[in-house]
Amino acid sequence: MSKNLSYMLNFLYQIKNHPDILSYRKVVLSDDYGASLGDFRPIHLGIGPDNRMSANRVVMDLCLFMLIDALIDRDNPDLVGEDFITKYKKLDAETTHSFIQKECFRLIRLIRNAIVHDNEAVTFEGECKKIKEDEVGIATYQDTRKMLVNLKGKKKDEKLDMYLLGKEYLNFVIWFLVFEQNPQGYSLLILKSAFNKLISNINSISDRMGDSIKECPSLSSSVLLKGFNRHVFFNAIITEDNENIFIKIKDYYSPCCDYYWESGSDVYLLPLESLAIDKEGLGKVNKNKLSEFKVSKIFLSKYLNKSIT
């Protein structure tokens, strides 16, 4: 990672608006399949009681734009110095990674331009309110808070209507693109899942690139993670034959689980969402799919406090 990218990432930490939405909780299984919980370095981030355009948020949005712009310039030196529209149109979008990078550049470019050129162009509406509470006191909330961008332009007025939850996913995807830089395997699965969450929270967009935003093409995996606060199961009973990996599934309350598996020098996180589970509680995944769940060294170090040689 270049020094400039590293400096900007560190700055996001310092202003306490770090956009990472991932957290992992360790679950160790005993011989009788009892579970004991532990923590790696859990991060429980939400959009908070109010996520409006604070000074920190303005700075973070500008910093996120600079991050992805610098990343694009590093990977595409022929585009250095081009204007934003030309850069977007010339960007490759043949892979899942490049497609997501291109569309996130489009979104944060519109937000950046609104901040820089018209401080009235970004507004907010909606509220987060409790709509019900179950018998044990767990509340369900309805969040209708939105960011609205309405930027007047000489060639075309540009508009964006997006829920604030979608904005949090946008922030995370840009940060994660810079963190991993060349995401593959499990990291690419995270990226694709977060991007699909992002676009599901966009109500409408109209800018100089078009009047819609496409879903991410299924170029690497049809699996999508349901959530990003996840449990990692260690010591699960895992067997294999020539074609498949079999996992004895732990009956557990969280639908967002990964099963930790080492094979040689490689580490995999096998998501519950990827497993075909029979009536006996045995999960199965084909070995041809394993590359989609391989974990990078940088990911292991940050989220699971582990290192591999």
Coordinates of C-alpha atoms in Angstrom, one line a residue:
M1 CA 0.0 0.0 0.0
S2 CA 1.3 3.5 -0.9
K3 CA 2.1 5.9 1.9
N4 CA -0.6 8.3 0.8
L5 CA -3.3 5.6 0.9
S6 CA -2.0 4.5 4.3
Y7 CA -2.1 8.1 5.6
M8 CA -5.8 8.5 4.5
L9 CA -6.8 5.2 6.1
N10 CA -5.2 6.2 9.4
F11 CA -7.0 9.6 9.2
L12 CA -10.3 7.9 9.0
Y13 CA -9.5 6.0 12.3
Q14 CA -8.5 9.3 13.9
I15 CA -11.7 11.2 13.2
K16 CA -13.7 8.2 14.7
N17 CA -15.7 7.6 11.6
H18 CA -14.1 4.4 10.6
P19 CA -16.3 2.8 7.9
D20 CA -15.6 -0.9 8.7
I21 CA -18.8 -2.8 9.3
L22 CA -17.3 -6.3 9.8
S23 CA -17.1 -8.0 13.1
Y24 CA -16.3 -11.6 14.0
R25 CA -16.9 -13.5 17.2
K26 CA -15.0 -16.7 18.0
V27 CA -17.0 -19.9 18.8
V28 CA -15.0 -22.8 20.1
L29 CA -16.8 -26.2 20.0
S30 CA -16.1 -28.9 22.6
D31 CA -16.2 -32.6 21.9
D32 CA -19.9 -32.7 22.8
Y33 CA -20.5 -29.7 20.5
G34 CA -21.0 -27.3 23.3
A35 CA -20.1 -23.7 22.4
S36 CA -18.0 -21.2 24.2
L37 CA -17.8 -17.6 22.9
G38 CA -14.7 -15.4 22.7
D39 CA -13.8 -12.2 20.9
F40 CA -11.2 -11.4 18.3
R41 CA -11.6 -7.6 18.0
P42 CA -15.3 -7.1 17.5
I43 CA -16.6 -4.0 15.9
H44 CA -20.3 -3.2 16.3
L45 CA -21.0 -0.2 14.1
G46 CA -24.3 1.1 13.0
I47 CA -25.3 4.3 11.5
G48 CA -26.1 5.7 15.0
P49 CA -28.9 7.9 16.2
D50 CA -28.0 10.7 13.8
N51 CA -25.8 10.4 10.7
R52 CA -26.3 13.8 9.1
M53 CA -23.7 15.9 7.5
S54 CA -21.4 16.6 10.4
A55 CA -18.0 18.1 9.9
N56 CA -16.4 14.6 10.3
R57 CA -18.8 13.2 7.7
V58 CA -17.9 15.8 5.2
V59 CA -14.2 15.2 5.7
M60 CA -14.7 11.4 5.6
D61 CA -16.7 11.6 2.3
L62 CA -14.0 13.7 0.7
C63 CA -11.3 11.3 2.0
L64 CA -13.2 8.3 0.7
F65 CA -13.3 9.9 -2.7
M66 CA -9.6 10.6 -2.6
L67 CA -8.9 7.0 -1.6
I68 CA -10.8 5.4 -4.5
D69 CA -9.5 8.0 -6.9
A70 CA -5.9 7.3 -5.9
L71 CA -6.5 3.6 -6.0
I72 CA -7.8 3.9 -9.6
D73 CA -4.9 6.0 -10.6
R74 CA -2.5 3.5 -9.2
D75 CA -4.1 0.6 -11.1
N76 CA -4.7 2.6 -14.3
P77 CA -1.8 5.0 -14.8
D78 CA -3.1 5.8 -18.3
L79 CA -6.1 7.5 -16.7
V80 CA -4.1 9.8 -14.4
G81 CA -5.1 13.4 -15.1
E82 CA -8.3 12.5 -16.9
D83 CA -11.6 14.2 -15.7
F84 CA -13.9 12.1 -13.6
I85 CA -16.4 11.4 -16.3
T86 CA -13.8 10.2 -18.8
K87 CA -12.1 8.2 -16.1
Y88 CA -15.4 6.4 -15.3
K89 CA -16.2 5.6 -18.9
K90 CA -12.7 4.2 -19.5
L91 CA -12.6 2.0 -16.4
D92 CA -12.6 -1.7 -16.9
A93 CA -15.6 -3.5 -15.5
E94 CA -15.1 -7.1 -16.7
T95 CA -14.5 -8.6 -13.2
T96 CA -16.6 -8.4 -10.1
H97 CA -13.8 -6.4 -8.3
S98 CA -13.4 -3.8 -11.2
F99 CA -17.2 -3.5 -11.7
I100 CA -17.8 -2.7 -8.0
Q101 CA -14.8 -0.2 -7.9
K102 CA -16.2 1.6 -11.0
E103 CA -19.7 1.9 -9.7
C104 CA -18.6 3.1 -6.2
F105 CA -16.4 5.7 -7.9
R106 CA -19.5 6.9 -9.7
L107 CA -21.5 7.2 -6.5
I108 CA -18.9 8.9 -4.3
R109 CA -17.9 11.2 -7.1
L110 CA -21.5 12.6 -7.1
I111 CA -21.5 13.0 -3.4
R112 CA -18.1 14.7 -3.5
N113 CA -19.1 17.1 -6.2
A114 CA -22.2 18.1 -4.2
I115 CA -20.1 18.8 -1.1
V116 CA -17.5 20.8 -3.0
H117 CA -19.7 22.8 -5.3
D118 CA -23.0 23.4 -3.5
N119 CA -23.4 23.0 0.3
E120 CA -27.2 23.1 -0.2
A121 CA -27.1 20.1 -2.6
V122 CA -27.0 17.4 0.1
T123 CA -30.1 17.1 2.4
F124 CA -31.5 14.5 4.7
E125 CA -35.0 13.3 5.6
G126 CA -36.7 10.4 7.4
E127 CA -36.4 9.0 10.9
C128 CA -35.5 5.8 12.8
K129 CA -38.3 4.7 15.1
K130 CA -39.3 1.7 17.1
I131 CA -42.3 0.0 15.6
K132 CA -42.7 -3.0 17.9
E133 CA -41.2 -4.9 20.8
D134 CA -41.4 -8.7 21.4
E135 CA -42.2 -10.5 24.6
V136 CA -38.6 -10.4 25.9
G137 CA -38.2 -6.7 25.1
I138 CA -36.2 -6.9 21.8
A139 CA -37.2 -3.9 19.7
T140 CA -37.7 -3.8 15.9
Y141 CA -37.0 -0.5 14.3
Q142 CA -38.0 1.1 11.0
D143 CA -35.3 3.3 9.5
T144 CA -36.4 5.6 6.7
R145 CA -33.5 8.1 6.9
K146 CA -32.2 9.1 3.5
M147 CA -29.5 11.2 1.9
L148 CA -30.7 13.2 -1.0
V149 CA -28.3 14.8 -3.5
N150 CA -29.7 17.4 -5.9
L151 CA -26.8 19.0 -7.8
K152 CA -27.5 21.5 -10.5
G153 CA -25.2 21.2 -13.5
K154 CA -24.6 22.9 -16.9
K155 CA -24.9 19.7 -18.8
K156 CA -27.3 17.8 -16.6
D157 CA -28.8 18.0 -13.1
E158 CA -27.6 15.1 -11.0
K159 CA -29.6 13.4 -8.3
L160 CA -29.3 10.6 -5.8
D161 CA -31.9 9.2 -3.4
M162 CA -30.3 6.7 -1.0
Y163 CA -31.0 5.4 2.4
L164 CA -28.4 6.2 5.0
L165 CA -27.8 2.5 5.5
G166 CA -26.8 2.3 1.8
K167 CA -24.3 5.2 2.4
E168 CA -22.7 3.1 5.2
Y169 CA -22.3 0.2 2.8
L170 CA -20.8 2.6 0.2
N171 CA -18.3 3.8 2.8
F172 CA -17.3 0.3 3.8
V173 CA -16.9 -1.0 0.2
I174 CA -14.6 1.9 -0.7
W175 CA -12.6 1.3 2.5
F176 CA -12.4 -2.4 1.9
L177 CA -11.3 -2.0 -1.7
V178 CA -8.3 0.0 -0.4
F179 CA -7.7 -2.4 2.6
E180 CA -7.5 -5.5 0.4
Q181 CA -6.6 -3.8 -2.9
N182 CA -6.9 -7.0 -4.9
P183 CA -9.7 -8.9 -3.1
Q184 CA -10.1 -12.5 -3.9
G185 CA -11.8 -15.5 -2.3
Y186 CA -13.6 -14.8 0.9
S187 CA -12.8 -11.1 0.7
L188 CA -14.4 -10.8 -2.8
L189 CA -17.5 -12.5 -1.3
I190 CA -17.6 -9.8 1.3
L191 CA -17.2 -7.1 -1.3
K192 CA -19.9 -8.5 -3.5
S193 CA -22.4 -9.0 -0.6
A194 CA -21.9 -5.5 0.7
F195 CA -22.3 -4.0 -2.8
N196 CA -25.5 -5.8 -3.3
K197 CA -26.7 -4.4 0.1
L198 CA -25.6 -1.0 -1.1
I199 CA -27.6 -1.0 -4.4
S200 CA -30.7 -2.4 -2.6
N201 CA -30.7 0.9 -0.5
I202 CA -30.6 3.2 -3.6
N203 CA -34.0 4.4 -4.5
S204 CA -32.9 6.4 -7.6
I205 CA -29.9 7.9 -9.3
S206 CA -29.6 10.2 -12.3
D207 CA -26.2 11.6 -13.3
R208 CA -24.0 12.1 -16.4
M209 CA -23.3 8.3 -16.4
G210 CA -27.0 7.3 -16.7
D211 CA -30.3 6.9 -14.9
S212 CA -29.8 3.6 -13.1
I213 CA -27.2 1.4 -11.4
K214 CA -26.7 -2.2 -12.2
E215 CA -26.5 -5.1 -9.9
C216 CA -23.1 -6.8 -9.6
P217 CA -22.8 -9.6 -12.2
S218 CA -22.3 -13.0 -10.7
L219 CA -18.8 -13.5 -12.0
S220 CA -17.3 -15.2 -9.0
S221 CA -19.9 -16.6 -6.7
S222 CA -23.7 -17.0 -6.4
V223 CA -23.4 -17.0 -2.6
L224 CA -24.2 -13.8 -0.7
L225 CA -23.6 -13.2 3.0
K226 CA -26.7 -12.3 4.9
G227 CA -24.9 -10.1 7.4
F228 CA -21.6 -8.8 8.5
N229 CA -21.6 -9.4 12.3
R230 CA -20.5 -13.0 12.1
H231 CA -19.6 -16.0 14.3
V232 CA -16.6 -18.2 13.4
F233 CA -16.8 -21.8 14.5
F234 CA -13.6 -23.5 15.4
N235 CA -13.2 -27.3 16.0
A236 CA -16.3 -28.3 14.0
I237 CA -16.3 -31.8 12.7
I238 CA -15.3 -31.5 9.1
T239 CA -14.7 -34.5 6.8
E240 CA -14.1 -34.8 3.0
D241 CA -14.3 -37.1 0.1
N242 CA -12.9 -36.6 -3.4
E243 CA -15.6 -34.1 -4.4
N244 CA -17.1 -32.4 -1.3
I245 CA -16.4 -31.0 2.2
F246 CA -18.9 -32.1 4.9
I247 CA -19.5 -30.1 8.1
K248 CA -21.5 -31.1 11.1
I249 CA -23.6 -28.0 11.6
K250 CA -23.9 -26.5 15.1
D251 CA -27.5 -25.7 16.0
Y252 CA -27.0 -22.1 16.8
Y253 CA -29.0 -18.9 16.9
S254 CA -27.0 -16.9 14.4
P255 CA -27.7 -17.3 10.7
C256 CA -24.4 -15.5 9.9
C257 CA -21.8 -18.1 10.6
D258 CA -18.5 -19.3 9.1
Y259 CA -16.7 -22.6 9.7
Y260 CA -13.0 -22.3 10.0
W261 CA -11.0 -24.9 8.0
E262 CA -7.3 -25.3 7.3
S263 CA -6.0 -27.4 4.4
G264 CA -2.2 -27.4 4.1
S265 CA -1.1 -23.8 4.3
D266 CA -4.5 -22.5 3.2
V267 CA -7.3 -21.2 5.4
Y268 CA -10.9 -21.1 4.5
L269 CA -14.0 -19.6 6.1
L270 CA -17.0 -21.7 4.9
P271 CA -20.1 -19.5 5.2
L272 CA -23.3 -21.2 6.4
E273 CA -25.0 -19.4 3.5
S274 CA -22.9 -21.5 1.1
L275 CA -23.8 -24.9 2.5
A276 CA -26.4 -27.4 1.3
I277 CA -27.7 -28.8 4.6
D278 CA -29.5 -32.2 4.8
K279 CA -32.2 -33.2 7.3
E280 CA -29.5 -34.7 9.6
G281 CA -27.7 -31.4 9.9
L282 CA -24.8 -32.2 7.7
G283 CA -23.6 -29.3 5.5
K284 CA -21.9 -29.8 2.2
V285 CA -19.9 -27.7 -0.2
N286 CA -18.2 -28.8 -3.4
K287 CA -14.5 -28.6 -3.5
N288 CA -14.7 -26.7 -6.8
K289 CA -16.1 -23.8 -4.8
L290 CA -13.3 -23.7 -2.2
S291 CA -11.4 -20.9 -3.9
E292 CA -14.3 -18.6 -3.3
F293 CA -13.8 -19.0 0.5
K294 CA -10.1 -18.8 0.8
V295 CA -8.9 -16.2 3.3
S296 CA -6.1 -13.8 2.7
K297 CA -3.2 -13.2 5.1
I298 CA -4.1 -9.6 5.6
F299 CA -7.7 -10.6 6.4
L300 CA -6.7 -13.3 8.9
S301 CA -4.4 -10.9 10.7
K302 CA -6.9 -8.1 11.1
Y303 CA -10.1 -10.0 11.8
L304 CA -9.1 -13.3 13.4
N305 CA -5.8 -12.4 15.0
K306 CA -4.1 -15.2 13.2
S307 CA -1.1 -15.5 10.8
I308 CA -0.2 -18.1 8.3
T309 CA 3.2 -18.8 6.8

